[in-house]
C-alpha positions as a printed NumPy array, in Angstrom:
array([[  67.839,  -28.638,  -95.592],
       [  64.379,  -29.138,  -97.07 ],
       [  62.163,  -31.902,  -95.649],
       [  60.488,  -34.382,  -98.016],
       [  56.775,  -33.653,  -98.759],
       [  55.422,  -36.45 ,  -96.566],
       [  57.124,  -34.964,  -93.486],
       [  55.578,  -31.527,  -93.979],
       [  52.294,  -30.329,  -92.447],
       [  50.463,  -28.744,  -95.409],
       [  50.222,  -31.74 ,  -97.767],
       [  48.68 ,  -33.868,  -94.999],
       [  46.308,  -31.075,  -94.056],
       [  45.131,  -30.716,  -97.673],
       [  44.681,  -34.507,  -97.993],
       [  42.755,  -34.707,  -94.681],
       [  40.051,  -32.226,  -95.765],
       [  38.548,  -34.239,  -98.678],
       [  39.219,  -37.511,  -96.847],
       [  37.113,  -36.279,  -93.903],
       [  34.253,  -35.401,  -96.251],
       [  34.364,  -38.854,  -97.859],
       [  34.319,  -40.626,  -94.473],
       [  31.371,  -38.551,  -93.16 ],
       [  29.458,  -39.075,  -96.424],
       [  29.814,  -42.842,  -96.071],
       [  28.683,  -42.67 ,  -92.428],
       [  25.656,  -40.535,  -93.403],
       [  24.64 ,  -42.931,  -96.182],
       [  24.846,  -45.892,  -93.79 ],
       [  22.739,  -44.107,  -91.142],
       [  20.041,  -43.105,  -93.647],
       [  19.96 ,  -46.569,  -95.201],
       [  19.318,  -48.175,  -91.796],
       [  16.712,  -45.611,  -90.627],
       [  14.302,  -45.324,  -93.524],
       [  11.414,  -42.852,  -93.162],
       [   8.207,  -43.918,  -94.891],
       [   6.255,  -40.705,  -95.405],
       [   5.134,  -41.496,  -98.95 ],
       [   2.917,  -44.464,  -99.718],
       [   3.555,  -46.644, -102.737],
       [  -0.096,  -47.498, -103.378],
       [  -1.255,  -43.874, -103.545],
       [  -4.057,  -44.674, -106.01 ],
       [  -5.705,  -47.129, -103.602],
       [  -5.248,  -44.657, -100.751],
       [  -6.963,  -41.967, -102.841],
       [  -9.932,  -44.215, -103.515],
       [ -10.092,  -45.052,  -99.81 ],
       [ -10.333,  -41.343,  -98.953],
       [ -13.6  ,  -41.101, -100.904],
       [ -15.016,  -44.043,  -98.93 ],
       [ -13.873,  -42.412,  -95.679],
       [ -15.631,  -39.162,  -96.647],
       [ -18.955,  -40.968,  -97.018],
       [ -18.419,  -42.634,  -93.612],
       [ -17.647,  -39.235,  -92.067],
       [ -20.878,  -37.89 ,  -93.561],
       [ -22.832,  -40.744,  -91.928],
       [ -21.238,  -39.93 ,  -88.539],
       [ -22.285,  -36.286,  -88.937],
       [ -25.846,  -37.296,  -89.827],
       [ -25.981,  -39.486,  -86.699],
       [ -24.618,  -36.519,  -84.655],
       [ -21.752,  -38.575,  -83.252],
       [ -18.958,  -36.847,  -81.331],
       [ -15.955,  -37.953,  -79.324],
       [ -13.435,  -36.311,  -77.001],
       [ -10.02 ,  -37.794,  -76.194],
       [  -7.836,  -37.106,  -73.157],
       [  -5.134,  -38.782,  -71.107],
       [  -4.753,  -39.499,  -67.437],
       [  -1.16 ,  -40.662,  -67.012],
       [  -0.811,  -43.733,  -69.245],
       [  -4.591,  -44.143,  -69.485],
       [  -6.385,  -42.85 ,  -72.582],
       [ -10.051,  -41.928,  -72.094],
       [ -12.448,  -41.509,  -75.03 ],
       [ -15.72 ,  -39.797,  -74.118],
       [ -18.241,  -40.786,  -76.777],
       [ -21.532,  -38.986,  -77.466],
       [ -23.699,  -41.559,  -79.232],
       [ -25.982,  -39.   ,  -80.881],
       [ -28.856,  -40.907,  -82.545],
       [ -27.505,  -44.406,  -81.82 ],
       [ -29.547,  -46.56 ,  -79.374],
       [ -26.478,  -47.998,  -77.612],
       [ -22.754,  -47.486,  -77.169],
       [ -21.082,  -49.664,  -79.807],
       [ -17.75 ,  -51.453,  -79.537],
       [ -15.2  ,  -49.12 ,  -81.099],
       [ -12.059,  -49.763,  -83.056],
       [  -9.616,  -46.994,  -82.086],
       [  -6.614,  -46.488,  -84.37 ],
       [  -3.748,  -44.272,  -83.23 ],
       [  -1.291,  -43.194,  -85.933],
       [   1.832,  -41.181,  -85.162],
       [   2.491,  -38.312,  -87.544],
       [   5.929,  -39.456,  -88.737],
       [   6.86 ,  -42.726,  -87.016],
       [   4.89 ,  -45.578,  -88.568],
       [   6.291,  -48.198,  -86.186],
       [   4.551,  -46.46 ,  -83.233],
       [   1.045,  -46.872,  -84.715],
       [  -1.345,  -49.078,  -82.758],
       [  -5.048,  -49.919,  -82.545],
       [  -7.378,  -51.199,  -79.847],
       [ -10.883,  -52.668,  -79.785],
       [ -12.784,  -50.938,  -76.959],
       [ -16.075,  -51.335,  -75.143],
       [ -17.748,  -48.598,  -73.118],
       [ -18.859,  -48.171,  -69.561],
       [ -22.426,  -47.034,  -68.747],
       [ -21.558,  -43.359,  -69.309],
       [ -20.085,  -43.884,  -72.781],
       [ -16.442,  -43.663,  -71.727],
       [ -13.93 ,  -45.941,  -73.384],
       [ -10.696,  -46.456,  -71.416],
       [  -7.47 ,  -48.35 ,  -71.911],
       [  -3.934,  -48.309,  -70.549],
       [  -1.106,  -47.71 ,  -73.018],
       [   1.806,  -50.167,  -72.812],
       [   5.125,  -48.877,  -71.475],
       [   6.679,  -49.716,  -74.851],
       [   4.583,  -47.042,  -76.596],
       [   5.586,  -43.409,  -76.11 ],
       [   2.331,  -41.469,  -76.506],
       [   3.856,  -37.996,  -76.304],
       [   3.417,  -35.765,  -79.317],
       [   0.914,  -35.391,  -82.149],
       [  -1.317,  -38.351,  -83.059],
       [  -4.072,  -38.962,  -85.594],
       [  -6.984,  -40.817,  -83.942],
       [  -9.666,  -42.665,  -85.908],
       [ -12.722,  -44.245,  -84.275],
       [ -15.095,  -46.603,  -86.053],
       [ -17.635,  -49.239,  -84.994],
       [ -17.068,  -52.961,  -85.442],
       [ -19.057,  -52.976,  -88.704],
       [ -17.208,  -49.891,  -90.064],
       [ -20.326,  -47.919,  -91.068],
       [ -19.034,  -44.536,  -89.872],
       [ -15.792,  -42.813,  -88.83 ],
       [ -14.897,  -40.109,  -86.331],
       [ -11.332,  -38.834,  -86.622],
       [  -9.037,  -36.026,  -85.609],
       [  -5.634,  -34.934,  -84.355],
       [  -4.675,  -35.041,  -80.686],
       [  -1.523,  -33.84 ,  -78.939],
       [  -0.651,  -36.152,  -76.046],
       [  -0.449,  -35.776,  -73.103],
       [  -3.717,  -33.854,  -72.85 ],
       [  -5.538,  -33.653,  -69.522],
       [  -8.261,  -31.523,  -71.138],
       [ -10.585,  -33.247,  -73.643],
       [  -9.726,  -32.752,  -77.318],
       [ -12.704,  -32.976,  -79.686],
       [ -12.263,  -35.226,  -82.686],
       [ -13.482,  -33.315,  -85.719],
       [ -14.946,  -34.802,  -88.873]])
């Protein structure tokens, strides 16, 4: 006696294969729709014009012989600033941008101690491990020192212009 098709193994196996692909495709689309990665900027023209302004600010920092080193001590970030031709240690705006995760970016306004060290404690909510782009500028924004730093780093990493 021959069984009807719906009681046999092979038809259900052949139906399950494409059905599995459809289900996993829907799950993948939902995951990617909820976790958008923003690696490309929409206002690329304005960003391009801003790069030219940044280059002139970098040139000013080089002319003033400004340098900075960044390191970590636990959750504390220490910026050692060499003021070059400046008469005093200015208040610095420090911007930290993660390479791929825009929601982790943060900035701090810092003042120095007598030796030119700028220190601050990173909140527990911010995971500082991994590669970061660091940009330092004074309150008036006349110059910029920037570079890439891999945290944690107990040895100073020089920010390069």
